[in-house]
Amino acid sequence: MASPVSIKNHHREQRLFQRRMLIATVIILLCAITLGSRLVLLQIIRHDYYLELSQGNRARIEPIPANRGLILDRNGKVLAENQAAYQLELVREQVPDLTGTLTGLAALRLIPDDEIEDIRRLVKSRRGFEGVPIRLRMSEEEIARFAVHRHQFPGVDIRTRLTRFYPQGELGVHALGYVAAIGEQDLTRIDRSAYAGTTLIGKLGVESAREKELHGTNGFREVLVNAQGRSVQKQGGLAPDLRSRAPKAGSDLILSIDLAAQQAAEEGLKGRRGAVVALDPDNGDVLVLASHPGFDPSLFGRGLTREEYTHLSTDTDRPLFNRALRGTYPPGSTVKPVIALAGLRYGAITPEEHIICPGIWFLRGYAKPFREGKSGRHGAMDMENAIAHSCDVYFYELAHRLEVDHISEFLAPFGYGKPTGIDIKGELSGILPSRAWKKQRYKNPAEKVWFPGETVNFGVGQGYLTVTPMEQAHMVATIASRGRSFKPRLVTGLKDPESGQMSIIPPLRLPDVEGIPEKDWDHVFAGMMGTIQRGTAAQAAANMSHTAYTVAGKTGTAQVVSIAANEKLDMKLEERQRDHSWFIAFAPVEAPRIALVVLVENGGFGAAAAAPIARKVLDAYLLPRGFGTPPAAAAAAPAAPASAPAPAPAKVPPARAKSPKKP
Amino acid sequence: MIYEQLSAPSARRTITIAARVLMALKLDGPLLVGLSLIAIFGLVVLYSASGQDMGKILRAILHLGLGTVAMLALAQVKPSSLRNAAPWLYLFGIVLLLVVDVTGHIGKGAQRWLDLGIIRFQPSEIMKLAVPMLCAWYLHERPLPPGPLALLVVAAIIVVPAALTAAQPDLGTAILITIGGGLVVVMAGLSIYIILGMLLTGVLGAWYGWHLLQDYQRNRVLTFIDPQNDPLGAGYHIIQSQIAIGSGGVFGKGWMNGSQSQLEYLPERHTDFIFAVIGEEFGLLGLVILLMLYLFVVGRAMYLTTQMQDTFGRLLASSLALTFFVYVFINTGMVSGVLPVVGVPLPLVSYGGTSMVTLLAGFGILMALYSHRKLVGS
């Protein structure tokens, strides 16, 4: 209408429009088909794939740590258990002012001032809704202090978690070991998934050796989580259809340790440095494994402060050092019973042969004589008396007759020179010298040669020969059982805490010491009983001979520093330079139930420091087992010495072996 | 047909009364039923998707109410009045867009809203109606198919508001405005060759326009091409929505049982991505039912369009009907991973006031165009 060219052909326009509508309809249908096929692809063809993805989306697997197994002594007394400990946890997203909160906690002396920055970084590094422990092992007093001010600290709360607790404190720590935070090194050898949700792992001792059994198997549960990773109980009508598996608690360990004897040993060592090891000669059970000083293993499980750790690791008494398994010392005269047996075995001597002890012994080619200990002369000595009085001259002569390689060959099956194979880690071994050993040990050709004088020193347990208290205990147990030998073991059984089912670990027998007739054993036993009754230990262990059970023993003194022959022997040496004191014993002699070794570092003469400790341990173990019933038992002793008992001298000459080698 | 099949006289009477009421209100019965069913379905889904937020449901009902009022009101307007109002509505919209753009520029940030104190609304929504109206108004008296000059004018009518909207920046709405206007021209008989030529230009323009896009817009395109490219960033939406739809299967996980939606893995789950919630909780079945409802509404709207007697009515009604389908297709296509992610809500189901009101207002116009036609013609 407006312009002349605009001739509207309504009919044509309507047809055009209708054609367009038709095309539009076709396009719409095409689009709908496209969409429909897409939905079929997603919801039918790929349904399983997406269903799995959505399942993975919504559920997070949360580990449920298994309860760590208990550790019990042979009588069922608890040595290690799990206890709730209190810790302060902070949930960042609930804390309005993080810096203010931490400063406030520091003002209450709940966290150290100088750790605020570290804690702040730790908290920031975790997700906002996670509880981050900012203070471990709170004392009751600290809990109370926090409780009063709790309202000032939203988002901070006290949580409990299970931690390892050792009710006996330091007792037996070197056998038990401890648990501590999983370290970088641990991570390389454990299955990380098995330790998800666990922060602690066994270190040292049976805690480490039996980690696998103690740890158990973690369970898990699927937790519904939203997109932020926050766990939700239930949201909307979403019915949780989640899997879970209950954890399987770790096995309880039954140790061979006898708590009472262990206690007696550690009390005896109080104030000293030393070790006590006691074995059951019949099966290798470790009844006592004590190394003193020790430390409280609970500290590690609850988290050690830096200060505490520095204190432990720099203490000159080295509380972390396991003397029983890792300390090597010359055995001194405690080796003599085995040398005597070697003499009998190789026919170098008979029990009846007397050797005159003038207090001094000469070796051809050696200008300086080998001296008897401090006092001097024993006169004529047969084997039993030589052991009882620890006559050095007798054993100088015997060792010289035997030759070094015979001695080391004979000593080997007693357990010298190689680890005993006890069922915890970290054991070292002493040195069992021989010609071959020396040749290999030294580079200088002049030093590769074995000198006869070295054999003489070997005979009294000085020189190259060194042993650990554990090896020495193994030797005593082998003597006590007349040549039968067992691998020492701490773990005698495992108990499933759920079913109560026990699995007993059978003792492991090692090759016997062969070729020694019963009567030869009797002679050595008699000599060792003589030690207690009239010999070197008679005074120090005065009461021992009066007890109901019979004891065989031997004292020993291991030199710490060499003293030139012409120097005056000063018993008041600096404490750290004094000799180590040894005492070995087994009882009852007729049917030995316990064989033990006591070592007191710098304890001086063997009987003085070590023997009384041995007495306490023997009492603690034997008296409750029916050996305490009055005197008759002693009379019944079949292995009573055949030789005429010499009256116990009031002052027993101490056996001191002096090596004259070095100036 | 239905009328005959019903045997009970009372039911017959009810239907008759309803038909009379609808007639009096200038409403179209089938269209109203379709829209209502979609809206009800939407509310049911929204209750689950919003995490049982009754507040949102009430507000959504309020939006529906406002939209219904707008629809009712517009249905009463005579087509000639609508046609006369078109230029004024368009101008009003342009002014508001400028205001929003300027305040947005001052506020240094995306600005789409105009805050009127009580209500906030997006002026760009007005343009969704005003642009096709003005296009239809302009072409109403011109001979069709439109000549070159007419095409230039129409292009200007479309480009100005689209550009202003894109500058907010709101690419999604800008595209929808362009489509709304463009459909008018296409329905007016735009030559197939020109359409193909424009598509070609579009491809070339896209290649060039790539450099003009904002980073987040480029990301959307890139992510559409490969969602795994950035699974936690821009691709997250698409991946999660596909997981939601796919894991729903044929029958779905059940109402309020969709883990993707309930545990907040699915972003924007009560607005742009609500289609995925339906897919997860009601499965393929639910989606097909919803799509059928949409197709029914579009089909009915197209049928009404064919009953129009003048060019203005035909062009505007067809544009409104087809745009409605385009909305549906863009949203569902984007959520199911057929199209790139553009911020387009699912009509009548997604939570959001302005779009609800605009859509229902559009249907009001459609009904007005239909119900006020002269009954003498065909």
XYZ file of C-alpha atoms in Angstrom, chain A residues 241-634:
394
model
C 23.867 -48.391 49.168
C 27.443 -48.647 50.341
C 29.857 -51.466 50.885
C 32.018 -52.015 53.921
C 34.336 -54.627 55.365
C 35.053 -55.018 59.044
C 38.706 -54.822 60.023
C 40.451 -57.948 61.212
C 42.266 -57.196 64.438
C 45.937 -58.048 64.659
C 46.992 -61.197 66.467
C 47.998 -61.047 70.100
C 51.586 -62.077 70.642
C 52.519 -64.426 73.439
C 56.102 -63.764 74.409
C 58.463 -66.089 76.157
C 59.382 -63.235 78.507
C 58.673 -63.826 82.183
C 57.554 -60.497 83.530
C 58.663 -61.176 87.118
C 62.144 -62.267 86.082
C 62.413 -59.369 83.640
C 61.418 -57.021 86.422
C 64.029 -58.491 88.759
C 66.677 -58.115 86.084
C 65.881 -54.495 85.348
C 65.672 -53.613 89.018
C 69.060 -55.207 89.496
C 70.501 -53.151 86.666
C 69.067 -49.930 88.017
C 71.698 -47.236 88.195
C 74.060 -49.206 85.993
C 74.593 -49.914 82.343
C 74.316 -53.511 81.385
C 72.281 -56.397 80.098
C 70.618 -59.538 81.353
C 69.583 -62.373 79.081
C 67.947 -65.532 80.362
C 66.949 -68.511 78.256
C 65.018 -71.670 78.862
C 67.609 -74.344 77.962
C 64.864 -76.765 76.962
C 63.447 -74.749 74.102
C 65.284 -71.483 73.619
C 62.554 -69.328 75.157
C 63.950 -65.919 76.032
C 62.818 -65.478 79.621
C 64.587 -62.196 80.185
C 65.955 -59.733 77.696
C 67.014 -56.622 79.510
C 69.293 -53.811 78.470
C 69.745 -50.919 80.760
C 69.203 -48.002 80.658
C 66.041 -48.189 78.607
C 63.328 -45.731 77.725
C 59.580 -45.552 77.909
C 58.282 -46.878 74.593
C 54.903 -45.224 75.105
C 56.514 -41.881 74.388
C 57.077 -42.797 70.761
C 53.534 -43.906 70.150
C 52.088 -40.700 71.542
C 54.588 -38.605 69.644
C 57.938 -37.601 70.994
C 58.842 -33.960 71.304
C 62.054 -32.940 69.642
C 63.539 -32.207 73.037
C 62.729 -35.660 74.348
C 64.233 -37.309 71.328
C 67.429 -35.297 71.514
C 67.683 -36.195 75.144
C 67.307 -39.894 74.395
C 69.699 -39.983 71.489
C 72.483 -37.943 73.033
C 72.466 -39.453 76.522
C 75.964 -40.803 77.197
C 74.420 -43.906 78.754
C 72.833 -44.591 75.349
C 69.379 -45.746 76.435
C 68.420 -46.540 72.823
C 71.339 -48.970 72.501
C 70.321 -52.595 72.867
C 73.283 -53.979 74.789
C 71.819 -57.457 75.012
C 71.782 -57.940 71.259
C 74.228 -55.410 69.920
C 76.844 -54.882 72.590
C 79.964 -56.954 72.021
C 82.299 -57.572 74.924
C 85.170 -59.986 75.646
C 83.572 -62.789 77.670
C 86.460 -62.991 80.128
C 86.488 -66.002 82.412
C 82.895 -66.923 81.598
C 84.310 -68.733 78.583
C 86.337 -71.087 80.758
C 83.731 -73.858 81.138
C 83.626 -74.215 77.358
C 87.419 -74.213 77.115
C 87.451 -76.958 79.738
C 84.966 -78.946 77.662
C 87.120 -78.407 74.575
C 90.106 -79.748 76.501
C 88.173 -82.881 77.376
C 86.785 -83.235 73.884
C 90.190 -83.105 72.220
C 91.948 -85.097 74.951
C 94.203 -82.200 75.860
C 93.525 -82.780 79.535
C 91.682 -85.060 81.916
C 89.434 -83.800 84.713
C 91.775 -85.238 87.265
C 95.023 -83.763 85.993
C 96.416 -81.114 88.307
C 98.179 -78.089 86.987
C 100.293 -76.152 89.428
C 99.407 -72.498 89.565
C 102.288 -70.378 90.765
C 100.393 -67.222 89.836
C 102.398 -66.780 86.698
C 102.763 -68.628 83.404
C 105.550 -68.438 80.873
C 105.274 -68.987 77.173
C 108.368 -69.830 75.272
C 109.491 -66.900 73.177
C 107.585 -64.379 75.282
C 109.691 -62.252 77.553
C 106.786 -61.156 79.717
C 104.905 -63.745 81.725
C 101.149 -64.264 81.629
C 99.926 -63.377 85.067
C 97.265 -64.721 87.327
C 94.815 -62.039 88.348
C 95.347 -59.771 91.248
C 96.217 -62.200 93.991
C 98.445 -64.803 92.865
C 98.794 -68.469 93.516
C 96.207 -71.213 93.468
C 98.598 -74.128 93.849
C 97.598 -77.476 92.373
C 94.345 -77.207 90.448
C 92.205 -79.905 88.887
C 89.535 -78.976 86.382
C 86.651 -78.458 88.820
C 88.661 -76.219 91.077
C 90.197 -74.389 88.185
C 86.668 -73.469 87.068
C 85.440 -72.762 90.577
C 88.372 -70.487 91.378
C 88.738 -69.273 87.830
C 92.416 -70.174 87.717
C 93.959 -68.355 84.774
C 97.195 -70.364 84.747
C 95.236 -73.586 84.299
C 93.455 -72.201 81.277
C 96.611 -70.578 79.840
C 98.162 -74.018 79.837
C 94.994 -75.726 78.536
C 94.496 -73.245 75.703
C 98.131 -73.531 74.735
C 97.765 -77.319 74.548
C 94.531 -77.074 72.559
C 95.661 -74.732 69.788
C 93.484 -71.875 68.517
C 91.672 -73.645 65.705
C 90.538 -76.472 67.952
C 89.128 -73.952 70.354
C 87.223 -71.980 67.752
C 86.020 -75.151 66.072
C 84.650 -76.338 69.399
C 83.173 -72.984 70.377
C 81.261 -72.478 67.140
C 78.295 -74.795 67.880
C 77.787 -73.028 71.220
C 76.742 -70.037 69.184
C 79.818 -67.880 69.111
C 80.868 -65.817 66.112
C 77.488 -65.614 64.459
C 74.109 -64.197 65.460
C 71.995 -66.607 67.433
C 69.084 -65.950 65.095
C 66.700 -64.654 67.730
C 63.349 -63.699 66.196
C 63.826 -59.947 66.376
C 65.912 -57.764 64.153
C 69.099 -55.881 64.870
C 71.141 -58.633 66.444
C 74.905 -58.370 66.035
C 77.497 -61.012 66.711
C 80.860 -61.007 68.402
C 84.090 -62.326 66.957
C 85.149 -65.946 67.138
C 88.836 -65.707 66.215
C 90.784 -68.346 64.371
C 93.835 -68.429 62.145
C 91.661 -68.060 59.090
C 89.797 -65.173 60.684
C 92.958 -63.289 61.468
C 94.336 -63.836 58.014
C 91.250 -62.338 56.520
C 90.863 -59.583 59.045
C 94.230 -57.916 58.691
C 95.867 -56.453 55.624
C 99.412 -56.179 56.846
C 101.153 -59.546 56.249
C 102.944 -59.309 59.588
C 99.599 -59.092 61.369
C 98.000 -61.931 59.432
C 99.939 -64.494 61.453
C 98.350 -66.005 64.553
C 100.692 -65.798 67.539
C 100.774 -68.481 70.214
C 100.332 -65.811 72.896
C 96.980 -64.922 71.375
C 95.798 -68.498 71.916
C 96.778 -68.170 75.563
C 94.632 -65.050 75.961
C 91.806 -66.755 74.091
C 91.771 -69.409 76.821
C 90.713 -66.852 79.413
C 88.257 -65.018 77.211
C 90.402 -62.018 76.400
C 91.999 -60.802 73.222
C 90.073 -61.006 69.997
C 87.149 -63.045 71.269
C 84.027 -60.994 71.791
C 80.435 -61.990 72.415
C 77.092 -60.346 72.839
C 75.167 -61.102 76.013
C 72.661 -62.986 73.819
C 75.385 -65.191 72.350
C 76.756 -65.797 75.784
C 73.320 -66.743 77.083
C 72.957 -69.154 74.217
C 76.278 -70.705 75.229
C 75.132 -71.078 78.847
C 71.845 -72.649 77.762
C 73.734 -75.094 75.565
C 75.924 -76.122 78.482
C 72.910 -76.360 80.784
C 71.120 -78.717 78.426
C 74.307 -80.720 77.920
C 74.873 -79.858 74.327
C 71.361 -79.435 73.065
C 70.879 -76.118 71.396
C 67.807 -74.109 70.414
C 67.351 -70.935 68.490
C 66.413 -68.229 71.001
C 62.905 -66.925 70.491
C 60.741 -64.251 71.979
C 57.444 -65.148 70.366
C 56.048 -68.485 71.373
C 52.543 -68.151 70.087
C 49.972 -66.043 68.315
C 46.427 -65.672 69.460
C 43.543 -64.620 67.294
C 41.687 -62.122 69.508
C 38.361 -62.848 67.837
C 38.258 -66.620 67.890
C 40.681 -67.007 70.783
C 42.509 -69.582 68.720
C 46.169 -70.041 69.593
C 48.860 -71.018 67.176
C 51.951 -72.226 68.981
C 55.311 -71.679 67.413
C 57.401 -74.800 68.024
C 60.960 -74.391 69.300
C 63.641 -74.639 66.658
C 66.421 -77.044 67.487
C 69.934 -76.316 66.273
C 72.730 -78.865 65.787
C 73.874 -80.431 69.067
C 77.336 -80.153 70.513
C 78.528 -83.702 70.050
C 81.227 -85.949 71.361
C 81.072 -85.059 75.036
C 80.277 -87.910 77.423
C 77.905 -87.340 80.340
C 80.651 -87.526 82.935
C 82.564 -84.693 81.286
C 79.488 -82.503 81.502
C 79.249 -83.517 85.179
C 82.776 -82.295 85.825
C 82.101 -78.912 84.280
C 78.774 -78.618 86.106
C 80.562 -79.470 89.341
C 83.139 -76.794 88.674
C 80.442 -74.231 88.025
C 78.573 -75.237 91.174
C 81.869 -74.867 92.967
C 82.009 -71.280 91.791
C 78.860 -70.610 93.766
C 79.637 -72.779 96.775
C 83.268 -72.047 97.431
C 84.723 -70.245 94.455
C 84.784 -66.777 92.990
C 81.102 -66.087 93.529
C 80.817 -67.585 96.964
C 81.000 -64.341 98.814
C 79.189 -62.069 96.446
C 76.352 -64.540 96.099
C 76.685 -65.797 99.603
C 73.090 -66.772 100.009
C 72.922 -68.631 96.775
C 74.268 -71.892 98.095
C 71.607 -71.945 100.751
C 68.658 -71.783 98.448
C 66.442 -74.664 97.707
C 67.622 -74.991 94.146
C 71.125 -75.690 92.975
C 72.976 -73.182 90.890
C 75.923 -73.534 88.580
C 77.690 -70.336 87.654
C 80.792 -68.623 86.509
C 82.109 -65.141 87.011
C 83.919 -63.137 84.398
C 85.680 -59.854 84.048
C 86.192 -58.233 80.697
C 88.950 -55.732 80.344
C 88.046 -52.323 79.091
C 91.558 -50.889 79.001
C 94.822 -52.776 78.972
C 97.059 -52.222 81.889
C 100.750 -52.730 81.463
C 102.120 -55.475 83.632
C 104.339 -53.136 85.582
C 101.592 -50.618 86.271
C 99.915 -50.627 89.602
C 96.509 -52.116 89.481
C 94.199 -49.462 90.691
C 90.700 -50.651 91.479
C 89.549 -47.085 91.706
C 89.887 -46.421 88.036
C 87.685 -43.935 86.430
C 84.237 -45.510 86.389
C 84.144 -45.738 82.607
C 87.499 -47.481 82.510
C 86.622 -50.147 84.991
C 86.266 -53.680 83.741
C 82.941 -55.102 82.645
C 81.467 -57.525 85.080
C 80.011 -60.840 83.808
C 78.127 -63.552 85.516
C 76.651 -66.650 83.909
C 74.517 -69.225 85.674
C 71.947 -71.922 85.249
C 69.611 -73.617 87.703
C 68.515 -76.002 88.997
C 71.614 -77.958 88.049
C 69.823 -81.334 87.956
C 67.288 -80.251 85.406
C 68.051 -76.695 84.329
C 65.049 -74.479 83.761
C 66.840 -71.235 83.253
C 70.220 -70.231 81.901
C 71.242 -66.641 82.252
C 73.880 -64.062 81.611
C 74.387 -60.826 83.454
C 76.674 -58.150 82.099
C 77.354 -54.967 83.997
C 79.384 -52.455 82.074
C 82.267 -51.127 84.124
C 80.972 -53.187 87.018
C 84.447 -54.251 88.069
C 85.019 -57.770 89.275
C 82.404 -60.196 87.964
C 80.946 -61.537 91.119
C 80.614 -58.172 92.803
C 78.214 -56.459 90.452
C 76.705 -59.158 88.264
C 76.186 -62.149 90.551
C 73.636 -60.536 92.913
C 71.529 -59.541 89.920
C 71.658 -63.116 88.665
C 70.485 -64.318 92.047
C 67.447 -62.021 91.966
C 66.461 -63.148 88.490
C 66.834 -66.842 89.376
C 64.704 -66.363 92.461
C 62.082 -64.435 90.579
C 61.792 -67.145 87.970
C 62.274 -70.317 90.015
C 60.648 -69.604 93.370
C 57.106 -69.203 91.971
C 57.625 -72.435 90.053
C 57.938 -74.593 93.138
C 61.680 -74.493 93.575
C 61.366 -72.376 96.680
C 60.349 -75.165 99.035
C 63.018 -75.469 101.692
C 66.467 -76.960 101.698
C 65.946 -80.623 100.868
C 66.376 -80.061 97.183
C 70.015 -79.059 97.512
